[in-house]
Amino acid sequence: MSYPQWPEITQSTFEVLKGNQTFLDDMKNETERMKKDKIKEVSESFPQVPAEQIERTLETHNWDVFQAIYSLIQDMEKQQTENKANAEKERKEKQREESKRFLQKMFESLPQDLIQKTLDEFEGDVDMATTKLIEIVEGIEKDKRKERERETIVKTIWEKFRDFLSKQEVEQVLQKHNWDVKESASELLKLGEKRKVDRVAAVIQDVSRSVIEQTLRQKNWNFQETLATLIEERHKRAVLDKEQQLKKKTEEERQALLKQQEEERKRKEEERIRETKRRAQEEEKRNKEEEERLKLEIIKLEAEKKQREEQEILTRKLQEEENRKKAEEQKLREKEEQLRVQREQERREEEQLRADEERLLRSQVLANDLIQELDMRKEEDKKVFEEAKVTMKQELEVLLRSGIDGLPGFAPEKKVESTQKDQNRKQDPFPMNAGNTETILKGVGVRLTAQPSEVDCGGVIKVNWTVDEPPAGSKFFVHTPSTSDWIAMYTKGADFKNYETWEWLPVVAKSGTINFTAPTKVGELTFKYYSQKSFNLCAVSNTIALGPRFDMTLTPIVGSDKRTHQLSVKQLFGGSYPNAWVALYEKRAIRKKDSQYYTWQWVSAGHPSTNDVNEKNLSFDIPKAGQWEFRLFLQRLPFWGEEESSAAIQSVSLLIEGDDRLVFTVQPELNQVTVEYSISVADPKTDSVWIGIYHANQMDNRQHRRYKFISDQKGKITFKKLQHAGLYEARLFANNDMSVPLARSNSLEIQIP
């Protein structure tokens, strides 16, 4: 058993310390002080978060400061996401209401004599008078609308940077660049990146800003992932330092043991030498009388002395040679260190260049997104304004027709009283107590037919019902029609409750006809006859084709590079669709949305065929090899926030074959290398295509020696000659994917003189 406030103290230890109350009080005070310090540390990084919430978060993560900071960041990002969504929704509703209120207020403020004067000017023509009054209102609104558009631009861009920039800073940058969105987006992106670095540096203070910026760039400037990565690296460094300290301590102990063993060996050697000398002295004493042998011994000793001197001279020479080699090795290491520092400086310059290019690319993408979003919002504002104009025009027409006395030709409209029968039919409840299942009635003698067999959107469909007499002696009953029977229209495959529209039987008769209006869809329709306000099915009609019908044919254009194709669109059935258009899509395993097209053209802009006036020919340049798809649409795609009202009614696929080729050459006289390229499977304009120079045996594609982005399908690029000898090759990449190169060049041996 342990205690939460002191997890390192066991029950037995706690029992021993129970008698020392002062010690326990000191430990408790120390624990409280530690908790307050950690709360204060987290509060400095999150001053907007209440202290109670910080304390609860620390308790949840066992008072681990970094885990608590990570959790608070996740909570704040989640709250910010919800706040953005709510703010966007409120902004749209408020904008729509303000536009309607403003138009209504402007029309209400028009003087009566101005309305009368305008009507007199156009001789009582309501449409022309209304149009003139709307032009007057729009003239008053023009300057204010320009100011609102600038406010919309500021607010839209600020929503992208609200976590790190203030609204005033965004407006100042826009004013600085004369409201140029692209230039402003680039500067705001740099400022936002600097604020992210400051935010991470405030949370993790023991990491340099260059490391923080590099980590943010690797994590695509994601604040949460960067913070988590730096915390994890800090933990790894702490573990590594601890391992190095332990390794150093073990090495010191090993060196001490080796030193002790060496000293013991030297002591034994000295003892052996002393014993040898003692024995020599005894031998000299015994042979003192043998002068001849002593002389010979002296000569021998002199020879040995001379040999030792020669050995010492040779040893000194060897030592000097070794010192000379060490000095040369030291110079070589210093030179290698200088080369390493130079290569590191080049690598940093290349990384900075790559970072600048990535920042420029992201700023261009951000600017394009902002411009597209602003255009979309302008279209929404224009649509709301036009809807309000239509509404106010109708109200003004009613006012002019009935509210002003004495004007010629503006008598109030007569209201037609509905009959009691119509009122009763309007009050008929539907759906009725029909239940949740469809029951098929057999042998009731009801037949249902629909004409024509093919109808365009908005066309008239005639549905005939007939009740046959049963044959003599038949056991089946014949259905008796009533005005409680009804006929429903369905699209192909729809559930029995998901009908498009329905009608009551207008009369009680064995046969009759009901006219339906075809919906604005493309597909197939069928009709069902139900009895007595229920889903008791008596008959099903034949199937009719709905919507226009087209034929799409692809043919390569003669003389092109097999990428330019002619798309022939021929209308076989249906009315006029002036807004019909064709879009080109890259065909992938996951089908792309209708709005994610590569390029598009109006069908009406095509060249008429010489054989058929209903056939249009469109020319498309396929940007790269692969699977492609053409989709045909009748109307525009819905704006953001609108319901889906348009979808492709027909498509045709196309396969473009091709491969990529790189040729790597060296020009020693120009001190450069050249890569000649021909690309088919990627589009340099949209796929971020680049070529890098690598060691031929380099497995990590991130370790390039040189790189450049390209903008054309074919061409030639040059690099500075590599500084180190070796076997090199060129590799092709696209779409920020460095896992597998799209193509490799030939390998070349670089010689350095």
PDB file of C-alpha atoms in Angstrom, residues 518-690:
ATOM      1  CA  ALA A 518     -41.066  15.374 -64.887  1.00  0.00           C
ATOM      2  CA  PRO A 519     -38.521  16.298 -62.173  1.00  0.00           C
ATOM      3  CA  THR A 520     -35.163  17.929 -62.918  1.00  0.00           C
ATOM      4  CA  LYS A 521     -33.166  14.713 -62.799  1.00  0.00           C
ATOM      5  CA  VAL A 522     -31.623  12.183 -65.156  1.00  0.00           C
ATOM      6  CA  GLY A 523     -32.470   8.485 -64.966  1.00  0.00           C
ATOM      7  CA  GLU A 524     -35.652   6.373 -65.097  1.00  0.00           C
ATOM      8  CA  LEU A 525     -39.163   6.871 -63.676  1.00  0.00           C
ATOM      9  CA  THR A 526     -41.980   4.522 -62.775  1.00  0.00           C
ATOM     10  CA  PHE A 527     -45.482   5.040 -61.268  1.00  0.00           C
ATOM     11  CA  LYS A 528     -47.444   3.050 -58.657  1.00  0.00           C
ATOM     12  CA  TYR A 529     -51.202   2.871 -57.990  1.00  0.00           C
ATOM     13  CA  TYR A 530     -52.165   2.613 -54.250  1.00  0.00           C
ATOM     14  CA  SER A 531     -55.692   2.175 -52.823  1.00  0.00           C
ATOM     15  CA  GLN A 532     -57.600   3.758 -49.917  1.00  0.00           C
ATOM     16  CA  LYS A 533     -54.978   6.091 -48.443  1.00  0.00           C
ATOM     17  CA  SER A 534     -52.553   3.193 -47.840  1.00  0.00           C
ATOM     18  CA  PHE A 535     -49.543   1.441 -49.319  1.00  0.00           C
ATOM     19  CA  ASN A 536     -51.684  -1.385 -50.734  1.00  0.00           C
ATOM     20  CA  LEU A 537     -50.138  -1.682 -54.217  1.00  0.00           C
ATOM     21  CA  CYS A 538     -52.600  -2.395 -57.054  1.00  0.00           C
ATOM     22  CA  ALA A 539     -50.458  -1.776 -60.156  1.00  0.00           C
ATOM     23  CA  VAL A 540     -47.021  -0.642 -61.392  1.00  0.00           C
ATOM     24  CA  SER A 541     -46.525   1.236 -64.671  1.00  0.00           C
ATOM     25  CA  ASN A 542     -43.925   0.752 -67.375  1.00  0.00           C
ATOM     26  CA  THR A 543     -40.514   2.478 -67.004  1.00  0.00           C
ATOM     27  CA  ILE A 544     -39.814   5.694 -68.920  1.00  0.00           C
ATOM     28  CA  ALA A 545     -36.445   7.375 -69.566  1.00  0.00           C
ATOM     29  CA  LEU A 546     -35.971  10.789 -67.904  1.00  0.00           C
ATOM     30  CA  GLY A 547     -33.743  13.683 -68.926  1.00  0.00           C
ATOM     31  CA  PRO A 548     -31.635  14.568 -71.949  1.00  0.00           C
ATOM     32  CA  ARG A 549     -29.484  11.974 -73.716  1.00  0.00           C
ATOM     33  CA  PHE A 550     -25.990  12.646 -75.051  1.00  0.00           C
ATOM     34  CA  ASP A 551     -23.295  10.718 -76.914  1.00  0.00           C
ATOM     35  CA  MET A 552     -19.604  11.395 -76.017  1.00  0.00           C
ATOM     36  CA  THR A 553     -16.746  10.270 -78.321  1.00  0.00           C
ATOM     37  CA  LEU A 554     -12.956  10.749 -77.882  1.00  0.00           C
ATOM     38  CA  THR A 555     -10.510  10.867 -80.811  1.00  0.00           C
ATOM     39  CA  PRO A 556      -6.805  11.904 -80.812  1.00  0.00           C
ATOM     40  CA  ILE A 557      -6.030  14.995 -82.891  1.00  0.00           C
ATOM     41  CA  VAL A 558      -3.788  14.183 -85.849  1.00  0.00           C
ATOM     42  CA  GLY A 559      -0.329  15.762 -85.639  1.00  0.00           C
ATOM     43  CA  SER A 560      -0.380  16.236 -81.838  1.00  0.00           C
ATOM     44  CA  ASP A 561       1.829  14.455 -79.275  1.00  0.00           C
ATOM     45  CA  LYS A 562      -0.967  11.913 -78.577  1.00  0.00           C
ATOM     46  CA  ARG A 563      -2.079  13.975 -75.576  1.00  0.00           C
ATOM     47  CA  THR A 564      -4.383  16.420 -77.351  1.00  0.00           C
ATOM     48  CA  HIS A 565      -7.810  14.822 -77.881  1.00  0.00           C
ATOM     49  CA  GLN A 566     -11.063  15.969 -79.418  1.00  0.00           C
ATOM     50  CA  LEU A 567     -14.207  15.290 -77.377  1.00  0.00           C
ATOM     51  CA  SER A 568     -17.383  15.199 -79.497  1.00  0.00           C
ATOM     52  CA  VAL A 569     -20.599  15.848 -77.531  1.00  0.00           C
ATOM     53  CA  LYS A 570     -23.795  15.141 -79.434  1.00  0.00           C
ATOM     54  CA  GLN A 571     -27.285  15.666 -77.951  1.00  0.00           C
ATOM     55  CA  LEU A 572     -29.561  12.841 -79.059  1.00  0.00           C
ATOM     56  CA  PHE A 573     -32.666  13.841 -77.077  1.00  0.00           C
ATOM     57  CA  GLY A 574     -33.939  16.707 -74.901  1.00  0.00           C
ATOM     58  CA  GLY A 575     -34.321  20.451 -74.861  1.00  0.00           C
ATOM     59  CA  SER A 576     -31.716  23.203 -74.808  1.00  0.00           C
ATOM     60  CA  TYR A 577     -29.172  23.266 -71.966  1.00  0.00           C
ATOM     61  CA  PRO A 578     -27.024  26.397 -72.459  1.00  0.00           C
ATOM     62  CA  ASN A 579     -25.181  25.847 -69.149  1.00  0.00           C
ATOM     63  CA  ALA A 580     -23.986  22.312 -70.012  1.00  0.00           C
ATOM     64  CA  TRP A 581     -20.238  21.811 -69.462  1.00  0.00           C
ATOM     65  CA  VAL A 582     -17.571  19.095 -69.534  1.00  0.00           C
ATOM     66  CA  ALA A 583     -14.756  18.671 -66.953  1.00  0.00           C
ATOM     67  CA  LEU A 584     -11.545  16.614 -66.985  1.00  0.00           C
ATOM     68  CA  TYR A 585     -10.664  14.490 -63.921  1.00  0.00           C
ATOM     69  CA  GLU A 586      -7.716  12.315 -62.961  1.00  0.00           C
ATOM     70  CA  LYS A 587      -9.137   8.821 -62.517  1.00  0.00           C
ATOM     71  CA  ARG A 588      -8.040   7.205 -59.258  1.00  0.00           C
ATOM     72  CA  ALA A 589      -9.086   4.357 -56.938  1.00  0.00           C
ATOM     73  CA  ILE A 590     -11.036   6.857 -54.827  1.00  0.00           C
ATOM     74  CA  ARG A 591     -13.362   8.788 -57.139  1.00  0.00           C
ATOM     75  CA  LYS A 592     -12.720  12.522 -57.073  1.00  0.00           C
ATOM     76  CA  LYS A 593     -15.520  14.935 -56.218  1.00  0.00           C
ATOM     77  CA  ASP A 594     -17.234  16.867 -59.023  1.00  0.00           C
ATOM     78  CA  SER A 595     -15.555  20.084 -57.829  1.00  0.00           C
ATOM     79  CA  GLN A 596     -12.011  18.585 -58.017  1.00  0.00           C
ATOM     80  CA  TYR A 597     -11.616  18.867 -61.811  1.00  0.00           C
ATOM     81  CA  TYR A 598      -8.370  19.603 -63.651  1.00  0.00           C
ATOM     82  CA  THR A 599      -9.892  21.796 -66.385  1.00  0.00           C
ATOM     83  CA  TRP A 600     -13.326  22.360 -67.974  1.00  0.00           C
ATOM     84  CA  GLN A 601     -15.131  23.862 -71.008  1.00  0.00           C
ATOM     85  CA  TRP A 602     -18.661  24.940 -71.892  1.00  0.00           C
ATOM     86  CA  VAL A 603     -20.298  22.595 -74.385  1.00  0.00           C
ATOM     87  CA  SER A 604     -21.739  25.610 -76.197  1.00  0.00           C
ATOM     88  CA  ALA A 605     -18.176  26.955 -76.740  1.00  0.00           C
ATOM     89  CA  GLY A 606     -17.209  23.946 -78.873  1.00  0.00           C
ATOM     90  CA  HIS A 607     -16.843  24.010 -82.652  1.00  0.00           C
ATOM     91  CA  PRO A 608     -19.983  22.835 -84.486  1.00  0.00           C
ATOM     92  CA  SER A 609     -19.653  19.585 -86.384  1.00  0.00           C
ATOM     93  CA  THR A 610     -19.965  19.715 -90.152  1.00  0.00           C
ATOM     94  CA  ASN A 611     -22.185  16.597 -90.086  1.00  0.00           C
ATOM     95  CA  ASP A 612     -24.666  17.472 -87.308  1.00  0.00           C
ATOM     96  CA  VAL A 613     -25.684  20.856 -85.846  1.00  0.00           C
ATOM     97  CA  ASN A 614     -26.401  19.194 -82.470  1.00  0.00           C
ATOM     98  CA  GLU A 615     -22.781  17.969 -82.152  1.00  0.00           C
ATOM     99  CA  LYS A 616     -20.038  20.118 -80.575  1.00  0.00           C
ATOM    100  CA  ASN A 617     -16.294  19.377 -80.735  1.00  0.00           C
ATOM    101  CA  LEU A 618     -14.085  20.341 -77.752  1.00  0.00           C
ATOM    102  CA  SER A 619     -10.261  20.167 -77.657  1.00  0.00           C
ATOM    103  CA  PHE A 620      -8.496  19.100 -74.428  1.00  0.00           C
ATOM    104  CA  ASP A 621      -4.749  18.830 -73.666  1.00  0.00           C
ATOM    105  CA  ILE A 622      -4.122  15.892 -71.311  1.00  0.00           C
ATOM    106  CA  PRO A 623      -1.382  17.107 -68.900  1.00  0.00           C
ATOM    107  CA  LYS A 624       0.260  13.738 -68.146  1.00  0.00           C
ATOM    108  CA  ALA A 625       0.073   9.988 -68.655  1.00  0.00           C
ATOM    109  CA  GLY A 626      -2.432   7.883 -66.694  1.00  0.00           C
ATOM    110  CA  GLN A 627      -6.175   7.191 -66.402  1.00  0.00           C
ATOM    111  CA  TRP A 628      -8.425  10.222 -67.120  1.00  0.00           C
ATOM    112  CA  GLU A 629     -12.177  10.762 -67.166  1.00  0.00           C
ATOM    113  CA  PHE A 630     -14.480  13.324 -68.817  1.00  0.00           C
ATOM    114  CA  ARG A 631     -17.774  14.106 -67.009  1.00  0.00           C
ATOM    115  CA  LEU A 632     -20.785  15.909 -68.526  1.00  0.00           C
ATOM    116  CA  PHE A 633     -22.906  18.281 -66.384  1.00  0.00           C
ATOM    117  CA  LEU A 634     -26.131  20.159 -67.205  1.00  0.00           C
ATOM    118  CA  GLN A 635     -25.861  22.946 -64.611  1.00  0.00           C
ATOM    119  CA  ARG A 636     -23.162  24.597 -62.507  1.00  0.00           C
ATOM    120  CA  LEU A 637     -21.885  22.900 -59.367  1.00  0.00           C
ATOM    121  CA  PRO A 638     -23.392  24.157 -56.090  1.00  0.00           C
ATOM    122  CA  PHE A 639     -21.571  26.828 -54.114  1.00  0.00           C
ATOM    123  CA  TRP A 640     -20.269  26.093 -50.630  1.00  0.00           C
ATOM    124  CA  GLY A 641     -23.183  25.603 -48.235  1.00  0.00           C
ATOM    125  CA  GLU A 642     -25.726  24.832 -50.991  1.00  0.00           C
ATOM    126  CA  GLU A 643     -27.393  21.473 -51.424  1.00  0.00           C
ATOM    127  CA  GLU A 644     -26.253  19.231 -54.265  1.00  0.00           C
ATOM    128  CA  SER A 645     -28.293  20.224 -57.318  1.00  0.00           C
ATOM    129  CA  SER A 646     -26.069  19.060 -60.153  1.00  0.00           C
ATOM    130  CA  ALA A 647     -24.224  15.814 -60.861  1.00  0.00           C
ATOM    131  CA  ALA A 648     -22.540  14.245 -63.844  1.00  0.00           C
ATOM    132  CA  ILE A 649     -25.066  12.600 -66.161  1.00  0.00           C
ATOM    133  CA  GLN A 650     -22.517  10.836 -68.376  1.00  0.00           C
ATOM    134  CA  SER A 651     -18.775  10.100 -68.499  1.00  0.00           C
ATOM    135  CA  VAL A 652     -16.110   8.623 -70.780  1.00  0.00           C
ATOM    136  CA  SER A 653     -12.605   7.344 -69.828  1.00  0.00           C
ATOM    137  CA  LEU A 654      -9.206   7.694 -71.491  1.00  0.00           C
ATOM    138  CA  LEU A 655      -5.800   5.999 -70.957  1.00  0.00           C
ATOM    139  CA  ILE A 656      -2.616   7.955 -71.829  1.00  0.00           C
ATOM    140  CA  GLU A 657       0.497   5.789 -71.887  1.00  0.00           C
ATOM    141  CA  GLY A 658       3.998   7.150 -71.280  1.00  0.00           C
ATOM    142  CA  ASP A 659       7.185   6.880 -69.261  1.00  0.00           C
ATOM    143  CA  ASP A 660       9.783   9.215 -67.714  1.00  0.00           C
ATOM    144  CA  ARG A 661      13.405   9.492 -68.899  1.00  0.00           C
ATOM    145  CA  LEU A 662      16.475  11.108 -67.251  1.00  0.00           C
ATOM    146  CA  VAL A 663      19.941  11.415 -68.882  1.00  0.00           C
ATOM    147  CA  PHE A 664      22.828  12.396 -66.564  1.00  0.00           C
ATOM    148  CA  THR A 665      25.978  13.955 -68.133  1.00  0.00           C
ATOM    149  CA  VAL A 666      29.086  15.825 -66.909  1.00  0.00           C
ATOM    150  CA  GLN A 667      30.749  18.898 -68.494  1.00  0.00           C
ATOM    151  CA  PRO A 668      34.200  19.135 -66.821  1.00  0.00           C
ATOM    152  CA  GLU A 669      35.188  22.163 -68.888  1.00  0.00           C
ATOM    153  CA  LEU A 670      32.148  24.100 -67.543  1.00  0.00           C
ATOM    154  CA  ASN A 671      32.500  22.715 -64.013  1.00  0.00           C
ATOM    155  CA  GLN A 672      28.865  21.514 -64.031  1.00  0.00           C
ATOM    156  CA  VAL A 673      26.596  18.482 -64.475  1.00  0.00           C
ATOM    157  CA  THR A 674      23.469  18.350 -66.673  1.00  0.00           C
ATOM    158  CA  VAL A 675      20.225  16.347 -66.456  1.00  0.00           C
ATOM    159  CA  GLU A 676      18.125  16.099 -69.621  1.00  0.00           C
ATOM    160  CA  TYR A 677      14.553  15.031 -68.772  1.00  0.00           C
ATOM    161  CA  SER A 678      11.296  13.995 -70.453  1.00  0.00           C
ATOM    162  CA  ILE A 679       8.297  13.540 -68.089  1.00  0.00           C
ATOM    163  CA  SER A 680       4.982  11.833 -68.837  1.00  0.00           C
ATOM    164  CA  VAL A 681       3.443  10.554 -65.582  1.00  0.00           C
ATOM    165  CA  ALA A 682       3.494  13.873 -63.658  1.00  0.00           C
ATOM    166  CA  ASP A 683       2.515  17.484 -64.399  1.00  0.00           C
ATOM    167  CA  PRO A 684       5.172  20.006 -63.254  1.00  0.00           C
ATOM    168  CA  LYS A 685       2.535  22.765 -63.075  1.00  0.00           C
ATOM    169  CA  THR A 686       0.463  21.026 -60.386  1.00  0.00           C
ATOM    170  CA  ASP A 687       2.459  18.057 -58.976  1.00  0.00           C
ATOM    171  CA  SER A 688       5.548  19.849 -57.514  1.00  0.00           C
ATOM    172  CA  VAL A 689       8.012  17.885 -59.677  1.00  0.00           C
ATOM    173  CA  TRP A 690      11.747  18.063 -58.807  1.00  0.00           C
TER     174      TRP A 690
END
